[in-house]
């Protein structure tokens, strides 16, 4: 297999220019993996709000309330100074400031006004839990006080404690619920499009252009090797290179985030990236038939990889991109690859109905692959006839 | 016959590149295809190797019809292209090994052949060099090694010495002669008549896609009337004396160029003696005298009326 072996040698020769892309990719991937939240909760846990608790009276009932509240919130100690409290809210040291006014306990026990003062960060989900706990505690306190007249505050506190100590178990009905949505895996596989494109175009186009040199092609035609044999050897070498590049780049994902391998989503990420590899390999082959100079490969490689990745949502999520840009991007395989990745990342069920949108994007990628091969073959035939 | 070409016709649109070309090349000879640039040498070679489709005619190599899929015949042909066809990405050794590997699959056999080829072109000190580091002459030698490493029975060399320094050219020509001594039949194309004269046992002269003359050197030179070319450094001579010289027996032409008399005489004319007698009788002072036998250029000139290197 002399052609196959020489093709591999040429790949090895070009490894330096290719490895630059891999190094940049890995550096960014490592950075992201170090900063990303790796442990997504798989069970339900109530989120604890950070609150400032200011009590203008220290009755047993208020003390009991504070104790009860500390079970479901994180109480941050702050001085009762308006400016400092406002600052704490502004810098999100706390999201909720609760003030118990003087005489509040008396009002509760005597059926008076139960108004509390609160200052909150708007649209905060965890504050809703605080509101629920506050309402629950004081409404229950009034209920006991109304139905058990003469009950002491300490007695009331112990009744409330017993009453509120119960918990409600929450079970997640959907296992592995969208574990990969907005996760490291999704980022990694999206960004993989850039590196994989660069590596394959640089590697395959360069090697194929060497074999397309007219004098070498003529020399091959003079040899007893059949043209189909030469083509098959080149194809095998290119597939090996593409497959090895894919395996290495995907392998890094498992090194950086070993847990990701356990999800079913990963299987589809792998299939999607493998199809993308095939598509870009065929595009690289096409590029080698069109380009005339080896020096142009690097420029064309950067233009194609960066251009398509920018408009297809590899670097910036597609939802932030202009609709016209996305329309243009839809004429590139990278767009469909990112689309499929995004859909796969959100998958929680893997029935046909749920998988269909992702598979549709993959099918379009396959169509691109077919088109690239067909155009490359037509150009190749024409060049052969011209020569 | 190793190569039999009959009535080969190749057209590029209206241009006739090969005009009913016929050639017969025998086993063991060094056959020269001589002609100016554009005479159809490379086209003929490309047709013979089935690299080009032709319009008419027939080509046989080793007694079998030559077609693009005549792989058995191709196995015994070595080709050295006009353009150096090597991989810049591979070293000298790797290049020769690769091209030899297209023909020879056995690894140990190939290793031996590659080493022999390297010794043959004297590139032993450059085995690990990449082609870009080699001079033009060394590169041509590498090109030859790539073409002959598999020990073919027939070697076709298409202008292998273009843009090569004289020292490297001599080495290449010596090497080709040695290949022939080892049993290979050689087809050598060139527009350098000196190379063809030095190397080839039989020659075909091509012009405008046609063989205008073929045979051994002696046979070709016998075709023309020129027998000897005499050049004499003469200090002064008038038009009347020149006319008298032209009328001497056996003299074909006389020219007076830059104080040199160029006299062409016919075969077995013995003109030199008569010319010298004439100069002495007319007291015409003269210096050095050169006498040359006709060259292939003279053959080409007489047949076509133009210089070989036009």
XYZ file of C-alpha atoms in Angstrom:
697
model
C 0.000 0.000 0.000
C 2.614 2.597 -1.036
C 0.081 5.365 -1.756
C -1.647 4.823 1.598
C 1.664 4.909 3.474
C 2.917 8.045 1.729
C -0.408 9.763 2.324
C -0.022 9.035 6.047
C 3.545 10.363 5.920
C 2.256 13.609 4.410
C -0.346 13.842 7.191
C 2.450 13.443 9.729
C 4.508 16.133 7.958
C 1.611 18.553 8.224
C 0.935 17.745 11.847
C 2.536 20.939 13.159
C 0.214 23.269 11.286
C -2.752 21.100 12.268
C -1.752 20.832 15.926
C -1.970 24.603 16.398
C -5.743 24.339 16.039
C -5.868 21.416 18.465
C -3.800 23.247 21.074
C -5.999 26.362 20.894
C -9.097 24.191 21.129
C -7.803 22.280 24.115
C -6.728 25.426 25.925
C -10.204 26.904 25.574
C -11.882 23.601 26.469
C -9.779 23.209 29.616
C -10.565 26.800 30.600
C -14.278 26.266 30.149
C -14.271 22.914 31.939
C -12.492 24.514 34.903
C -15.021 27.323 35.170
C -18.221 25.469 34.306
C -20.561 23.998 36.959
C -20.001 20.329 36.508
C -22.511 18.937 39.025
C -26.010 19.403 37.753
C -28.569 18.308 40.361
C -30.348 15.099 39.592
C -32.572 15.284 42.712
C -34.825 18.014 44.015
C -33.426 20.431 46.598
C -35.080 23.645 47.675
C -32.921 26.637 46.889
C -31.984 28.686 49.963
C -32.409 32.426 49.681
C -29.882 34.708 51.355
C -31.853 36.983 53.658
C -31.233 39.744 56.172
C -33.360 39.309 59.281
C -33.952 42.528 61.258
C -36.081 42.141 64.367
C -37.145 45.215 66.312
C -38.425 42.986 69.137
C -36.994 39.780 70.578
C -40.025 37.803 71.736
C -39.892 33.969 72.048
C -42.176 33.761 69.008
C -39.872 35.959 66.885
C -36.846 33.972 68.066
C -38.659 30.754 67.151
C -39.530 32.231 63.769
C -35.895 33.116 63.127
C -34.851 29.581 64.011
C -37.521 28.097 61.796
C -36.604 30.434 58.937
C -32.929 29.522 59.171
C -33.857 25.953 58.125
C -34.965 27.084 54.685
C -32.898 30.232 54.170
C -29.399 31.490 54.756
C -29.562 34.355 57.227
C -26.838 36.915 56.642
C -25.936 39.068 59.650
C -26.158 42.743 58.694
C -26.344 45.885 60.837
C -29.663 47.679 60.918
C -28.477 50.607 58.830
C -30.492 51.598 55.815
C -27.502 52.311 53.576
C -25.712 49.063 54.379
C -28.896 47.061 53.849
C -29.493 48.733 50.456
C -25.892 48.024 49.440
C -26.210 44.378 50.448
C -29.301 44.092 48.305
C -27.665 45.879 45.376
C -24.569 43.678 45.423
C -26.760 40.573 45.902
C -25.291 39.751 49.292
C -28.904 39.150 50.145
C -32.018 38.942 48.027
C -34.553 39.518 50.807
C -34.620 41.876 53.786
C -37.257 41.021 56.357
C -38.037 43.431 59.158
C -40.157 42.427 62.173
C -41.669 45.664 63.475
C -42.039 46.403 67.180
C -45.304 45.002 68.575
C -45.702 42.497 65.773
C -45.975 39.476 68.136
C -48.684 41.182 70.126
C -50.597 41.944 66.943
C -50.429 38.317 65.867
C -51.644 36.961 69.192
C -54.395 39.525 69.553
C -55.720 39.205 66.003
C -54.355 42.556 64.912
C -52.462 43.676 61.849
C -49.878 41.092 60.665
C -47.958 43.286 58.249
C -44.189 42.681 57.920
C -41.760 44.926 56.135
C -39.785 43.370 53.326
C -37.406 44.623 50.641
C -36.588 42.150 47.870
C -34.682 41.686 44.633
C -37.366 41.520 41.936
C -38.161 38.286 40.066
C -36.211 36.097 42.448
C -37.598 32.562 42.596
C -36.080 31.709 45.948
C -37.815 34.716 47.547
C -41.121 33.027 46.819
C -40.105 30.235 49.200
C -39.323 32.834 51.880
C -42.755 34.414 51.442
C -44.390 30.997 51.744
C -42.461 30.168 54.921
C -43.193 33.544 56.495
C -46.916 33.321 55.730
C -47.095 29.725 56.880
C -45.383 30.382 60.217
C -47.342 33.442 61.259
C -50.734 32.253 59.943
C -50.267 29.022 61.901
C -49.214 30.995 64.989
C -52.417 33.036 64.809
C -54.465 29.867 64.291
C -53.050 28.260 67.444
C -53.462 31.511 69.400
C -57.117 31.792 68.337
C -58.039 28.185 69.131
C -55.933 27.784 72.270
C -56.393 31.016 74.173
C -53.861 31.540 76.941
C -51.154 29.429 75.373
C -47.689 30.751 76.186
C -45.353 31.953 73.470
C -42.862 29.146 74.287
C -45.686 26.625 74.040
C -46.718 28.134 70.770
C -43.180 27.919 69.450
C -42.898 24.221 70.305
C -46.308 23.535 68.702
C -45.247 25.367 65.555
C -41.913 23.584 65.501
C -43.589 20.215 65.675
C -46.080 21.216 63.048
C -43.594 22.618 60.568
C -40.952 19.949 60.966
C -42.554 17.705 58.388
C -41.082 17.587 54.898
C -42.540 16.757 51.548
C -40.497 14.316 49.505
C -40.051 15.332 45.865
C -39.234 12.733 43.225
C -37.838 13.642 39.802
C -40.060 11.766 37.406
C -37.668 12.218 34.437
C -34.346 10.583 35.031
C -31.278 12.238 33.461
C -33.454 15.225 32.714
C -31.612 17.291 30.077
C -28.313 16.736 31.813
C -26.406 18.055 28.826
C -28.443 21.183 28.172
C -26.100 24.168 28.441
C -23.459 21.818 29.801
C -19.764 21.417 29.055
C -20.542 18.594 26.606
C -22.739 20.816 24.473
C -20.178 23.593 24.467
C -17.417 21.104 23.670
C -19.215 19.452 20.775
C -20.262 22.805 19.308
C -16.743 24.157 19.485
C -15.458 20.856 18.116
C -16.920 21.957 14.753
C -14.247 24.634 14.456
C -11.277 22.448 15.342
C -12.475 19.444 13.387
C -13.067 21.593 10.291
C -9.646 23.221 10.551
C -7.802 19.945 11.182
C -9.536 18.046 8.387
C -9.324 20.798 5.769
C -5.662 21.463 6.544
C -4.782 17.776 6.670
C -6.820 16.236 3.869
C -6.706 19.129 1.378
C -2.946 19.491 1.716
C -2.285 15.778 1.257
C -4.712 15.442 -1.630
C -3.243 18.448 -3.397
C 0.176 16.822 -3.293
C -1.224 13.753 -5.059
C -3.103 15.972 -7.522
C 0.116 17.534 -8.813
C 0.042 16.960 -12.568
C 3.532 15.466 -12.863
C 2.915 13.022 -10.009
C -0.469 12.061 -11.418
C 1.103 11.361 -14.818
C 3.788 9.333 -13.073
C 1.114 7.278 -11.326
C -0.695 6.630 -14.601
C 2.548 5.149 -15.962
C 2.769 2.706 -13.070
C 1.098 -0.717 -12.989
C -1.209 0.483 -10.203
C -4.839 0.845 -11.281
C -6.298 4.336 -10.786
C -9.125 2.820 -8.700
C -6.528 1.168 -6.489
C -4.762 4.507 -5.976
C -8.086 6.204 -5.211
C -9.030 3.508 -2.713
C -5.672 3.821 -0.933
C -6.066 7.594 -0.744
C -9.637 7.213 0.485
C -8.532 4.755 3.162
C -5.766 7.100 4.334
C -8.137 10.067 4.438
C -10.751 8.093 6.360
C -8.128 6.914 8.817
C -6.929 10.475 9.327
C -10.481 11.796 9.726
C -11.420 8.959 12.089
C -8.275 9.376 14.178
C -8.765 13.155 14.403
C -12.364 12.632 15.501
C -11.389 9.992 18.070
C -8.607 12.135 19.562
C -10.705 15.285 19.761
C -13.709 13.459 21.198
C -11.420 11.582 23.577
C -10.371 14.878 25.162
C -14.020 15.514 26.028
C -14.099 12.333 28.118
C -10.827 13.283 29.776
C -12.098 16.716 30.730
C -15.597 15.604 31.679
C -15.610 11.839 32.403
C -19.222 11.891 33.663
C -20.540 12.946 30.282
C -19.936 9.471 28.859
C -22.715 8.058 31.037
C -25.528 9.979 29.326
C -27.532 8.742 26.367
C -27.229 12.217 24.891
C -23.512 11.554 24.484
C -24.239 8.717 22.078
C -26.114 11.119 19.822
C -23.424 13.796 20.232
C -20.942 11.200 19.000
C -23.086 10.156 16.039
C -23.660 13.790 15.106
C -19.968 14.664 15.304
C -19.050 11.535 13.316
C -21.444 12.552 10.541
C -19.996 16.051 10.642
C -16.501 14.559 10.339
C -17.564 12.706 7.190
C -19.131 15.856 5.797
C -16.049 18.012 6.390
C -13.764 15.267 5.071
C -15.711 15.308 1.795
C -15.591 19.126 1.766
C -11.806 18.948 2.242
C -11.594 16.581 -0.719
C -13.643 19.024 -2.780
C -11.403 21.930 -1.767
C -8.343 19.998 -2.924
C -9.891 19.584 -6.387
C -10.602 23.311 -6.705
C -7.444 24.869 -5.277
C -4.390 25.259 -7.451
C -1.750 26.211 -4.881
C -0.740 24.585 -1.623
C -0.156 28.039 -0.132
C -3.837 28.839 -0.555
C -4.952 25.940 1.659
C -4.246 27.721 4.924
C -6.085 30.882 3.854
C -9.086 28.968 2.528
C -9.112 26.783 5.643
C -9.281 29.795 7.973
C -11.868 31.514 5.821
C -14.173 28.510 5.689
C -13.805 27.340 9.278
C -13.976 30.736 10.984
C -16.626 32.074 8.603
C -19.025 29.156 8.911
C -18.446 28.771 12.657
C -19.175 32.445 13.322
C -22.443 32.518 11.407
C -23.566 29.046 12.477
C -23.523 29.605 16.215
C -20.349 27.780 17.221
C -18.870 30.750 19.057
C -22.083 32.669 19.753
C -25.329 30.754 20.450
C -27.716 30.709 17.496
C -30.449 32.491 19.504
C -28.266 35.599 19.631
C -27.709 35.657 15.869
C -29.641 37.690 13.363
C -32.252 35.735 11.377
C -30.669 36.768 8.042
C -27.298 35.492 9.239
C -28.909 32.217 10.285
C -30.627 31.909 6.909
C -27.256 32.247 5.188
C -25.722 29.852 7.703
C -28.330 27.222 6.892
C -26.475 26.688 3.597
C -23.509 25.329 5.563
C -23.244 21.925 7.263
C -21.893 23.579 10.430
C -25.266 25.246 11.032
C -27.051 21.880 10.953
C -24.408 20.304 13.133
C -24.884 22.989 15.802
C -28.668 22.702 15.418
C -28.498 18.947 16.017
C -26.164 19.430 18.996
C -28.492 21.956 20.601
C -31.462 19.645 20.143
C -29.555 16.614 21.422
C -28.426 18.547 24.493
C -32.034 19.224 25.465
C -33.222 15.643 24.963
C -34.735 13.931 28.003
C -36.675 11.246 26.161
C -35.217 9.269 23.312
C -38.283 8.105 21.464
C -38.563 8.573 17.719
C -40.704 11.711 18.140
C -38.121 13.357 20.358
C -35.167 12.298 18.225
C -36.715 13.253 14.886
C -35.652 16.950 14.874
C -32.034 16.033 15.636
C -32.051 13.261 13.047
C -33.492 15.683 10.513
C -30.494 17.992 11.013
C -28.152 15.007 10.690
C -29.862 13.963 7.452
C -29.262 17.418 6.003
C -25.590 17.037 6.928
C -25.559 13.708 5.076
C -27.073 15.441 2.059
C -24.253 17.999 2.212
C -21.746 15.127 2.298
C -23.299 13.560 -0.796
C -23.318 16.903 -2.605
C -19.666 17.611 -1.817
C -18.594 14.163 -3.038
C -20.669 14.483 -6.216
C -19.239 17.924 -7.077
C -15.698 16.743 -6.313
C -16.145 13.720 -8.598
C -17.518 15.866 -11.429
C -14.616 18.330 -11.129
C -12.141 15.440 -10.902
C -13.541 13.841 -14.059
C -13.390 17.145 -15.923
C -9.808 17.734 -14.862
C -8.890 14.222 -15.937
C -10.487 14.779 -19.344
C -8.716 18.146 -19.731
C -5.342 16.610 -18.955
C 10.530 -5.031 -31.464
C 10.193 -3.483 -28.050
C 8.134 -0.579 -29.378
C 6.197 -0.567 -32.596
C 4.396 2.629 -33.574
C 2.498 2.807 -36.845
C 0.823 5.802 -38.469
C 0.225 7.625 -35.222
C -1.964 10.676 -35.673
C -2.635 13.138 -32.871
C -4.465 16.409 -33.313
C -5.054 19.284 -30.893
C -7.937 20.967 -32.658
C -6.564 22.105 -36.002
C -2.957 21.569 -34.957
C -1.469 18.263 -36.048
C 0.942 17.297 -33.264
C 1.831 13.878 -34.667
C 1.486 13.346 -38.396
C 1.354 9.626 -39.162
C 4.385 8.928 -37.006
C 5.926 5.490 -37.343
C 8.744 4.115 -35.196
C 10.287 0.742 -34.538
C 12.569 0.409 -31.539
C 14.572 -2.767 -31.131
C 15.520 -4.525 -27.955
C 18.829 -3.413 -26.431
C 19.291 -0.208 -28.358
C 19.423 3.396 -27.266
C 16.967 5.085 -29.489
C 17.081 8.866 -29.741
C 14.126 11.034 -30.588
C 15.665 14.297 -31.700
C 13.809 17.427 -32.653
C 13.376 21.081 -31.794
C 10.956 22.195 -29.096
C 7.382 21.610 -30.243
C 8.341 18.959 -32.788
C 6.147 16.354 -31.067
C 8.686 14.356 -29.021
C 6.837 14.556 -25.717
C 3.471 14.065 -27.405
C 4.824 10.903 -29.003
C 6.114 9.646 -25.649
C 2.822 10.457 -23.917
C 0.885 8.580 -26.614
C 3.239 5.605 -26.374
C 2.670 5.501 -22.613
C -1.114 5.852 -23.053
C -1.088 9.119 -21.142
C -2.665 10.797 -24.162
C -5.449 9.604 -26.413
C -4.553 9.666 -30.105
C -6.761 9.942 -33.136
C -5.389 7.168 -35.271
C -2.623 4.593 -35.485
C -1.406 1.700 -33.399
C 1.137 1.261 -30.636
C 2.599 -1.992 -29.409
C 5.018 -2.434 -26.537
C 6.633 -5.811 -25.857
C 4.506 -7.126 -28.733
C 1.240 -6.208 -26.993
C -1.155 -3.415 -27.804
C -0.524 -0.494 -25.460
C -3.636 0.709 -23.648
C -4.160 2.599 -20.345
C -4.890 -0.725 -18.630
C -1.910 -2.642 -20.059
C -0.577 -3.035 -16.511
C 1.665 -6.016 -17.324
C 3.510 -3.949 -19.946
C 3.662 -0.938 -17.621
C 5.337 -3.117 -14.992
C 8.386 -3.384 -17.290
C 8.566 0.266 -18.278
C 10.562 2.908 -16.465
C 9.713 6.506 -17.128
C 11.710 9.637 -16.423
C 9.489 12.613 -17.086
C 10.610 15.965 -18.447
C 9.356 17.619 -15.236
C 10.806 16.257 -12.017
C 8.025 14.143 -10.528
C 8.922 13.589 -6.881
C 7.314 14.284 -3.498
C 8.797 17.353 -1.809
C 7.510 15.960 1.488
C 9.648 12.802 1.267
C 13.390 12.350 1.486
C 15.515 11.103 -1.404
C 15.389 7.542 -0.053
C 11.655 7.663 0.642
C 10.934 8.981 -2.844
C 12.868 6.224 -4.584
C 11.346 3.645 -2.243
C 7.857 4.935 -3.015
C 8.193 4.827 -6.805
C 9.929 1.471 -6.666
C 7.094 0.292 -4.394
C 4.567 0.971 -7.150
C 6.200 -1.905 -9.042
C 7.900 -4.110 -6.452
C 5.934 -5.279 -3.420
C 8.543 -7.442 -1.708
C 10.121 -5.274 0.994
C 13.606 -6.788 1.086
C 13.822 -6.903 -2.708
C 12.726 -3.295 -2.837
C 15.304 -2.252 -0.275
C 18.058 -3.793 -2.385
C 16.800 -2.131 -5.562
C 16.502 1.266 -3.881
C 20.057 1.037 -2.570
C 21.273 0.052 -6.038
C 19.444 2.961 -7.625
C 20.917 5.379 -5.073
C 24.412 4.067 -5.818
C 23.713 4.222 -9.525
C 22.858 7.944 -9.504
C 25.468 8.621 -6.817
C 23.068 10.120 -4.295
C 24.388 8.105 -1.350
C 25.332 11.252 0.566
C 21.896 12.788 0.057
C 19.622 9.921 1.170
C 18.004 11.933 3.937
C 17.778 15.170 2.007
C 14.439 16.537 0.914
C 14.174 17.458 -2.797
C 14.016 21.186 -2.033
C 17.527 20.982 -0.608
C 18.965 19.432 -3.788
C 20.557 21.284 -6.713
C 19.003 21.036 -10.176
C 21.443 18.332 -11.236
C 20.920 16.228 -8.111
C 17.173 16.602 -8.493
C 17.349 15.282 -12.042
C 19.399 12.349 -10.801
C 16.758 11.653 -8.164
C 14.123 11.785 -10.900
C 16.073 9.195 -12.859
C 16.546 6.978 -9.803
C 12.771 7.057 -9.201
C 12.192 5.972 -12.782
C 14.713 3.150 -12.995
C 14.842 1.708 -9.463
C 12.526 -1.217 -10.308
C 14.948 -2.381 -13.052
C 12.636 -2.034 -16.057
C 13.322 -3.625 -19.451
C 12.367 -0.424 -21.239
C 13.329 3.034 -20.000
C 11.874 6.138 -21.531
C 13.669 9.371 -20.711
C 11.951 12.548 -21.815
C 14.553 15.341 -21.929
C 16.137 14.326 -18.612
C 18.950 16.876 -18.819
C 16.973 20.085 -19.260
C 18.468 22.873 -17.112
C 21.262 20.660 -15.800
C 24.891 21.763 -15.364
C 27.483 20.085 -17.673
C 28.984 17.949 -14.881
C 25.632 16.499 -13.858
C 24.691 16.087 -17.513
C 27.740 13.944 -18.146
C 26.961 11.806 -15.110
C 23.400 11.332 -16.313
C 24.519 10.365 -19.811
C 27.110 7.935 -18.443
C 24.443 6.429 -16.249
C 22.063 5.948 -19.150
C 24.800 4.227 -21.153
C 25.400 1.905 -18.182
C 21.708 1.079 -17.931
C 21.802 0.082 -21.565
C 24.867 -2.059 -20.936
C 22.922 -3.793 -18.186
C 20.311 -4.804 -20.744
C 17.692 -2.066 -20.739
C 16.313 -0.657 -23.961
C 16.418 3.119 -23.840
C 14.251 5.688 -25.559
C 15.830 9.089 -25.161
C 14.259 12.340 -26.277
C 16.199 15.561 -26.459
C 16.698 18.706 -28.444
C 20.416 18.609 -27.619
C 22.006 16.978 -30.664
C 25.347 16.519 -28.869
C 23.680 14.272 -26.263
C 21.916 12.207 -28.888
C 25.104 11.909 -30.919
C 27.055 10.819 -27.865
C 24.485 8.330 -26.588
C 22.178 6.896 -29.186
C 22.726 3.957 -31.442
C 19.758 4.875 -33.614
C 18.078 8.224 -34.059
C 14.812 9.530 -35.424
C 14.671 13.230 -36.206
C 11.240 14.751 -35.685
C 9.882 17.948 -37.143
C 6.250 19.089 -37.035
C 5.157 15.693 -35.762
C 6.800 13.755 -38.589
C 9.935 11.607 -38.710
C 11.994 13.423 -41.303
C 14.965 11.070 -41.050
C 15.933 8.002 -39.068
C 18.836 5.620 -38.826
C 22.260 5.400 -37.233
C 24.377 8.540 -37.024
C 26.396 7.396 -40.027
C 23.260 6.647 -42.019
C 21.836 10.063 -41.221
C 25.013 11.876 -42.130
C 25.237 9.881 -45.350
C 21.849 11.272 -46.347
C 23.222 14.770 -46.788
C 25.631 16.236 -49.374
C 27.861 17.972 -46.809
C 31.117 16.128 -46.239
C 33.289 18.593 -44.354
C 33.033 22.074 -42.862
C 36.286 24.059 -43.004
C 36.769 27.240 -40.991
C 39.878 29.370 -41.717
C 40.903 32.581 -39.972
C 41.662 34.833 -42.970
C 42.794 38.434 -42.568
C 41.454 39.965 -45.764
C 39.799 38.688 -48.908
C 37.873 40.450 -51.624
C 34.606 39.523 -53.306
C 36.356 38.367 -56.492
C 38.576 35.948 -54.552
C 35.544 34.650 -52.679
C 33.804 33.975 -55.972
C 36.886 32.086 -57.186
C 36.867 29.980 -54.017
C 33.204 29.097 -54.576
C 34.113 27.820 -58.014
C 36.718 25.359 -56.689
C 35.898 21.703 -57.269
C 33.859 20.066 -54.415
C 33.109 23.343 -52.637
C 29.433 23.689 -51.849
C 29.406 27.142 -50.248
C 31.761 29.844 -48.952
C 30.940 32.495 -46.390
C 33.146 35.342 -45.035
C 31.998 36.131 -41.538
C 33.972 38.098 -38.964
C 37.337 37.455 -40.608
C 36.568 33.779 -40.914
C 36.084 31.805 -44.042
C 33.438 29.096 -43.610
C 33.693 26.618 -46.433
C 31.361 23.668 -46.856
C 32.466 20.921 -49.144
C 30.960 17.759 -50.505
C 31.785 14.194 -49.574
C 35.286 12.924 -50.481
C 36.011 16.244 -52.203
C 39.403 16.851 -50.535
C 38.672 20.581 -50.649
C 40.982 21.580 -47.753
C 44.129 21.090 -49.863
C 42.708 23.002 -52.803
C 41.578 25.871 -50.577
C 44.965 26.186 -48.904
C 46.682 26.158 -52.318
C 44.356 28.924 -53.445
C 45.104 31.077 -50.393
C 48.864 30.648 -50.857
C 48.713 31.381 -54.592
C 46.729 34.570 -54.003
C 48.892 35.520 -51.017
C 45.951 35.723 -48.698
C 47.151 35.688 -45.090
C 45.484 33.067 -42.863
C 45.745 31.833 -39.322
C 44.193 28.820 -37.628
C 42.314 26.212 -39.608
C 39.483 24.012 -38.288
C 37.902 21.083 -40.050
C 34.604 19.593 -38.815
C 32.630 16.602 -39.922
C 28.859 17.158 -40.323
C 26.705 17.068 -37.188
C 23.082 16.084 -36.693
C 22.340 19.790 -36.750
C 23.724 19.886 -40.287
C 21.507 16.951 -41.158
C 18.486 18.751 -39.712
C 19.505 22.003 -41.409
C 19.872 20.407 -44.799
C 16.584 18.512 -44.584
C 14.399 21.232 -43.060
C 16.297 24.398 -43.955
C 16.340 25.499 -40.317
C 18.505 25.098 -37.238
C 17.696 22.333 -34.751
C 17.502 24.848 -31.924
C 15.292 27.360 -33.767
